[in-house]
Amino acid sequence: MKGLFVKSMREVWLATTLFAAGLFLVEVLIMMILPQMQADLLDEVWSQLPFVRTMITALLGTEIDGPITTQALQAFAWVHPVVLALVWAHVIILCTRVPAGEIDRGTIDVLLAWPVSRSTVYVVETAVWLGTGLVILTVAVIGNQVGGLATEATHRPPLTRVLLVAVNLACLYVAVGGVALFASALGNRRGRVIAAVFGLVVASFLLNFLAQFWTPARHVAFLGVLEYYQPGGTLMRGEVPVRDWLVLLTVGGVGWIAGAIVFSRRSICTT
């Protein structure tokens, strides 16, 4: 089991390092750019262009009463499409390695020839996924704090609130990972599995955005994972979205269990 874990880590360390570096850089840049925005200009645009207000509310996932604040702007560091894309790309790449990736490469027979059960293989891949996920999310928090040094301390949200947002993002990471593991257990072509899962998260992003403008989308917004990831409320008001955490963890847990059952029972043929 240890040898299998080491093998998997050797295969994913480079990708994890690149994603972590990307998240660190994006977080630093966003947090450094925010103080350069003129608050007066933002308030003017905020009051005169209701459409801009709606768009910002859609991205942050929470209603903003009154003038926009620096803390509200800092929530963009956690909902920016580049940040979400990096997090999603990492979890989808990690969670589609086995079995879809191995079948696609024609190496699944070599993997299953190890003197361990399929359940052990699945658990090892899960440990690699969660361990590397913890690394990139920790690096993201560090980047956020480093970039935040460009903002006056009185305008920065408390670290505890930032950590709460990171926990929410970690739950989102688990939810997407559980779905990806289940899809991988069903599929034989990694490219198709990646496309399907990424399509689902992009659809969730669009659904969450459209829900602010379109009433029919609002009625089904609960089907998207981003409905349960709203860092704006946490950073501005210190909300602790335990319900959202539980929903995301439940989605991830159900996907993980379903993936384990399918992988352990399915007949895999590479010829």
GROMACS .gro file of C-alpha atoms in nm:
model
  271
    1MET     CA    1   0.000   0.000   0.000
    2LYS     CA    2   0.283   0.238   0.084
    3GLY     CA    3   0.451   0.164  -0.248
    4LEU     CA    4   0.129   0.236  -0.435
    5PHE     CA    5   0.091   0.566  -0.250
    6VAL     CA    6   0.448   0.668  -0.334
    7LYS     CA    7   0.391   0.574  -0.699
    8SER     CA    8   0.077   0.787  -0.716
    9MET     CA    9   0.244   1.084  -0.549
   10ARG     CA   10   0.530   1.070  -0.797
   11GLU     CA   11   0.277   1.088  -1.079
   12VAL     CA   12   0.086   1.389  -0.945
   13TRP     CA   13   0.343   1.603  -0.765
   14LEU     CA   14   0.433   1.811  -1.070
   15ALA     CA   15   0.071   1.890  -1.159
   16THR     CA   16  -0.005   1.972  -0.797
   17THR     CA   17   0.297   2.203  -0.776
   18LEU     CA   18   0.191   2.388  -1.090
   19PHE     CA   19  -0.169   2.429  -0.974
   20ALA     CA   20  -0.053   2.545  -0.630
   21ALA     CA   21   0.181   2.799  -0.787
   22GLY     CA   22  -0.098   2.921  -1.014
   23LEU     CA   23  -0.340   2.964  -0.724
   24PHE     CA   24  -0.078   3.144  -0.517
   25LEU     CA   25  -0.001   3.386  -0.801
   26VAL     CA   26  -0.367   3.458  -0.881
   27GLU     CA   27  -0.455   3.517  -0.515
   28VAL     CA   28  -0.161   3.753  -0.468
   29LEU     CA   29  -0.239   3.949  -0.783
   30ILE     CA   30  -0.610   3.988  -0.706
   31MET     CA   31  -0.545   4.100  -0.350
   32MET     CA   32  -0.279   4.347  -0.464
   33ILE     CA   33  -0.500   4.497  -0.734
   34LEU     CA   34  -0.804   4.549  -0.511
   35PRO     CA   35  -0.658   4.839  -0.304
   36GLN     CA   36  -0.586   5.027  -0.628
   37MET     CA   37  -0.957   5.049  -0.706
   38GLN     CA   38  -1.100   5.383  -0.607
   39ALA     CA   39  -1.385   5.336  -0.362
   40ASP     CA   40  -1.561   5.656  -0.469
   41LEU     CA   41  -1.565   5.547  -0.833
   42LEU     CA   42  -1.695   5.203  -0.738
   43ASP     CA   43  -1.974   5.355  -0.528
   44GLU     CA   44  -2.071   5.581  -0.818
   45VAL     CA   45  -2.087   5.290  -1.062
   46TRP     CA   46  -2.264   5.083  -0.797
   47SER     CA   47  -2.541   5.338  -0.754
   48GLN     CA   48  -2.585   5.443  -1.118
   49LEU     CA   49  -2.563   5.103  -1.288
   50PRO     CA   50  -2.798   4.850  -1.123
   51PHE     CA   51  -2.687   4.588  -1.377
   52VAL     CA   52  -2.333   4.603  -1.239
   53ARG     CA   53  -2.474   4.557  -0.890
   54THR     CA   54  -2.663   4.248  -1.004
   55MET     CA   55  -2.355   4.101  -1.173
   56ILE     CA   56  -2.138   4.151  -0.865
   57THR     CA   57  -2.410   4.003  -0.645
   58ALA     CA   58  -2.429   3.702  -0.877
   59LEU     CA   59  -2.055   3.642  -0.859
   60LEU     CA   60  -2.035   3.683  -0.482
   61GLY     CA   61  -2.346   3.474  -0.424
   62THR     CA   62  -2.485   3.713  -0.164
   63GLU     CA   63  -2.686   4.033  -0.153
   64ILE     CA   64  -2.491   4.350  -0.073
   65ASP     CA   65  -2.686   4.621   0.107
   66GLY     CA   66  -2.553   4.975   0.089
   67PRO     CA   67  -2.224   5.083  -0.068
   68ILE     CA   68  -1.971   4.823  -0.175
   69THR     CA   69  -1.693   4.770   0.078
   70THR     CA   70  -1.333   4.660   0.053
   71GLN     CA   71  -1.417   4.332   0.225
   72ALA     CA   72  -1.690   4.266  -0.030
   73LEU     CA   73  -1.439   4.319  -0.310
   74GLN     CA   74  -1.194   4.082  -0.144
   75ALA     CA   75  -1.446   3.802  -0.185
   76PHE     CA   76  -1.360   3.814  -0.556
   77ALA     CA   77  -1.031   3.645  -0.469
   78TRP     CA   78  -1.234   3.333  -0.388
   79VAL     CA   79  -1.497   3.342  -0.663
   80HIS     CA   80  -1.287   3.462  -0.955
   81PRO     CA   81  -1.337   3.225  -1.251
   82VAL     CA   82  -0.962   3.163  -1.276
   83VAL     CA   83  -0.946   3.053  -0.911
   84LEU     CA   84  -1.244   2.822  -0.951
   85ALA     CA   85  -1.109   2.685  -1.279
   86LEU     CA   86  -0.773   2.599  -1.120
   87VAL     CA   87  -0.936   2.427  -0.823
   88TRP     CA   88  -1.178   2.236  -1.042
   89ALA     CA   89  -0.911   2.138  -1.293
   90HIS     CA   90  -0.692   1.995  -1.018
   91VAL     CA   91  -0.964   1.790  -0.854
   92ILE     CA   92  -1.097   1.659  -1.186
   93ILE     CA   93  -0.750   1.560  -1.309
   94LEU     CA   94  -0.671   1.384  -0.980
   95CYS     CA   95  -1.003   1.203  -0.953
   96THR     CA   96  -1.014   1.071  -1.310
   97ARG     CA   97  -0.677   0.897  -1.293
   98VAL     CA   98  -0.823   0.566  -1.176
   99PRO     CA   99  -0.978   0.376  -1.334
  100ALA     CA  100  -1.067   0.587  -1.641
  101GLY     CA  101  -0.715   0.721  -1.690
  102GLU     CA  102  -0.549   0.383  -1.649
  103ILE     CA  103  -0.797   0.214  -1.884
  104ASP     CA  104  -0.750   0.488  -2.141
  105ARG     CA  105  -0.371   0.441  -2.130
  106GLY     CA  106  -0.399   0.064  -2.136
  107THR     CA  107  -0.215   0.030  -1.804
  108ILE     CA  108  -0.502  -0.078  -1.581
  109ASP     CA  109  -0.380  -0.440  -1.592
  110VAL     CA  110  -0.045  -0.331  -1.451
  111LEU     CA  111  -0.212  -0.136  -1.172
  112LEU     CA  112  -0.447  -0.418  -1.077
  113ALA     CA  113  -0.155  -0.664  -1.083
  114TRP     CA  114  -0.029  -0.507  -0.759
  115PRO     CA  115  -0.085  -0.742  -0.461
  116VAL     CA  116  -0.361  -0.521  -0.324
  117SER     CA  117  -0.738  -0.515  -0.361
  118ARG     CA  118  -0.929  -0.268  -0.575
  119SER     CA  119  -1.063  -0.114  -0.257
  120THR     CA  120  -0.708  -0.045  -0.144
  121VAL     CA  121  -0.627   0.116  -0.479
  122TYR     CA  122  -0.936   0.335  -0.443
  123VAL     CA  123  -0.846   0.438  -0.087
  124VAL     CA  124  -0.489   0.522  -0.189
  125GLU     CA  125  -0.612   0.737  -0.477
  126THR     CA  126  -0.852   0.908  -0.238
  127ALA     CA  127  -0.569   0.982   0.005
  128VAL     CA  128  -0.357   1.129  -0.275
  129TRP     CA  129  -0.650   1.339  -0.396
  130LEU     CA  130  -0.737   1.479  -0.052
  131GLY     CA  131  -0.374   1.528   0.050
  132THR     CA  132  -0.279   1.723  -0.260
  133GLY     CA  133  -0.606   1.915  -0.239
  134LEU     CA  134  -0.516   2.026   0.112
  135VAL     CA  135  -0.181   2.146  -0.021
  136ILE     CA  136  -0.321   2.365  -0.299
  137LEU     CA  137  -0.593   2.515  -0.076
  138THR     CA  138  -0.338   2.594   0.195
  139VAL     CA  139  -0.117   2.763  -0.064
  140ALA     CA  140  -0.419   2.962  -0.184
  141VAL     CA  141  -0.482   3.092   0.169
  142ILE     CA  142  -0.115   3.186   0.204
  143GLY     CA  143  -0.126   3.370  -0.128
  144ASN     CA  144  -0.442   3.551  -0.020
  145GLN     CA  145  -0.276   3.668   0.300
  146VAL     CA  146   0.047   3.771   0.127
  147GLY     CA  147  -0.142   3.973  -0.133
  148GLY     CA  148  -0.362   4.120   0.139
  149LEU     CA  149  -0.060   4.294   0.289
  150ALA     CA  150  -0.115   4.559   0.021
  151THR     CA  151  -0.440   4.652   0.197
  152GLU     CA  152  -0.459   4.837   0.528
  153ALA     CA  153  -0.512   4.601   0.818
  154THR     CA  154  -0.839   4.773   0.912
  155HIS     CA  155  -0.982   4.692   0.568
  156ARG     CA  156  -0.884   4.325   0.566
  157PRO     CA  157  -1.126   4.059   0.688
  158PRO     CA  158  -1.014   3.864   0.997
  159LEU     CA  159  -0.811   3.552   0.926
  160THR     CA  160  -1.082   3.341   1.088
  161ARG     CA  161  -1.328   3.448   0.818
  162VAL     CA  162  -1.077   3.372   0.545
  163LEU     CA  163  -1.028   3.025   0.693
  164LEU     CA  164  -1.405   2.972   0.697
  165VAL     CA  165  -1.413   3.054   0.326
  166ALA     CA  166  -1.128   2.808   0.273
  167VAL     CA  167  -1.329   2.539   0.453
  168ASN     CA  168  -1.625   2.612   0.225
  169LEU     CA  169  -1.396   2.587  -0.079
  170ALA     CA  170  -1.259   2.259   0.055
  171CYS     CA  171  -1.614   2.122   0.082
  172LEU     CA  172  -1.677   2.232  -0.277
  173TYR     CA  173  -1.354   2.054  -0.374
  174VAL     CA  174  -1.478   1.735  -0.207
  175ALA     CA  175  -1.817   1.756  -0.379
  176VAL     CA  176  -1.667   1.791  -0.726
  177GLY     CA  177  -1.414   1.519  -0.647
  178GLY     CA  178  -1.681   1.273  -0.540
  179VAL     CA  179  -1.872   1.328  -0.864
  180ALA     CA  180  -1.549   1.292  -1.066
  181LEU     CA  181  -1.458   0.966  -0.891
  182PHE     CA  182  -1.801   0.822  -0.968
  183ALA     CA  183  -1.779   0.931  -1.332
  184SER     CA  184  -1.430   0.785  -1.358
  185ALA     CA  185  -1.548   0.453  -1.215
  186LEU     CA  186  -1.811   0.437  -1.489
  187GLY     CA  187  -1.598   0.550  -1.782
  188ASN     CA  188  -1.330   0.405  -2.006
  189ARG     CA  189  -1.209   0.724  -2.174
  190ARG     CA  190  -1.054   0.982  -1.946
  191GLY     CA  191  -1.104   1.267  -2.190
  192ARG     CA  192  -1.477   1.208  -2.203
  193VAL     CA  193  -1.502   1.180  -1.826
  194ILE     CA  194  -1.310   1.505  -1.775
  195ALA     CA  195  -1.528   1.682  -2.031
  196ALA     CA  196  -1.846   1.555  -1.867
  197VAL     CA  197  -1.749   1.659  -1.513
  198PHE     CA  198  -1.608   1.993  -1.622
  199GLY     CA  199  -1.927   2.051  -1.818
  200LEU     CA  200  -2.127   1.992  -1.500
  201VAL     CA  201  -1.930   2.244  -1.294
  202VAL     CA  202  -1.941   2.505  -1.571
  203ALA     CA  203  -2.317   2.451  -1.596
  204SER     CA  204  -2.336   2.500  -1.220
  205PHE     CA  205  -2.143   2.827  -1.253
  206LEU     CA  206  -2.378   2.953  -1.525
  207LEU     CA  207  -2.686   2.842  -1.331
  208ASN     CA  208  -2.569   3.028  -1.021
  209PHE     CA  209  -2.509   3.340  -1.232
  210LEU     CA  210  -2.837   3.324  -1.424
  211ALA     CA  211  -3.036   3.273  -1.105
  212GLN     CA  212  -2.982   3.642  -1.029
  213PHE     CA  213  -3.149   3.747  -1.354
  214TRP     CA  214  -3.386   3.468  -1.459
  215THR     CA  215  -3.665   3.342  -1.236
  216PRO     CA  216  -3.681   2.986  -1.381
  217ALA     CA  217  -3.308   2.945  -1.309
  218ARG     CA  218  -3.366   3.062  -0.954
  219HIS     CA  219  -3.609   2.777  -0.896
  220VAL     CA  220  -3.348   2.513  -0.987
  221ALA     CA  221  -3.039   2.690  -0.851
  222PHE     CA  222  -3.025   2.440  -0.564
  223LEU     CA  223  -2.909   2.177  -0.814
  224GLY     CA  224  -2.577   2.358  -0.868
  225VAL     CA  225  -2.286   2.316  -0.629
  226LEU     CA  226  -2.210   2.690  -0.630
  227GLU     CA  227  -2.542   2.755  -0.460
  228TYR     CA  228  -2.364   2.624  -0.151
  229TYR     CA  229  -2.045   2.824  -0.194
  230GLN     CA  230  -2.099   3.191  -0.106
  231PRO     CA  231  -1.784   3.346   0.041
  232GLY     CA  232  -1.926   3.698   0.026
  233GLY     CA  233  -2.154   3.645   0.323
  234THR     CA  234  -1.876   3.486   0.526
  235LEU     CA  235  -1.621   3.762   0.463
  236MET     CA  236  -1.863   4.052   0.510
  237ARG     CA  237  -2.082   3.927   0.793
  238GLY     CA  238  -1.892   3.637   0.943
  239GLU     CA  239  -2.156   3.380   0.847
  240VAL     CA  240  -2.072   3.016   0.917
  241PRO     CA  241  -2.255   2.820   0.643
  242VAL     CA  242  -2.265   2.482   0.816
  243ARG     CA  243  -2.566   2.376   0.608
  244ASP     CA  244  -2.377   2.446   0.286
  245TRP     CA  245  -2.077   2.251   0.412
  246LEU     CA  246  -2.294   1.951   0.495
  247VAL     CA  247  -2.469   1.956   0.157
  248LEU     CA  248  -2.138   1.966  -0.032
  249LEU     CA  249  -1.981   1.696   0.185
  250THR     CA  250  -2.290   1.479   0.138
  251VAL     CA  251  -2.266   1.514  -0.240
  252GLY     CA  252  -1.897   1.426  -0.228
  253GLY     CA  253  -1.954   1.136   0.010
  254VAL     CA  254  -2.233   0.984  -0.197
  255GLY     CA  255  -2.024   1.017  -0.513
  256TRP     CA  256  -1.722   0.861  -0.339
  257ILE     CA  257  -1.922   0.564  -0.210
  258ALA     CA  258  -2.091   0.510  -0.546
  259GLY     CA  259  -1.754   0.525  -0.720
  260ALA     CA  260  -1.607   0.272  -0.478
  261ILE     CA  261  -1.893   0.028  -0.536
  262VAL     CA  262  -1.879   0.056  -0.914
  263PHE     CA  263  -1.499   0.028  -0.930
  264SER     CA  264  -1.486  -0.278  -0.702
  265ARG     CA  265  -1.758  -0.464  -0.892
  266ARG     CA  266  -1.724  -0.365  -1.258
  267SER     CA  267  -1.566  -0.591  -1.515
  268ILE     CA  268  -1.268  -0.416  -1.669
  269CYS     CA  269  -1.150  -0.534  -2.009
  270THR     CA  270  -0.869  -0.361  -2.199
  271THR     CA  271  -0.876  -0.578  -2.509
   0.00000   0.00000   0.00000
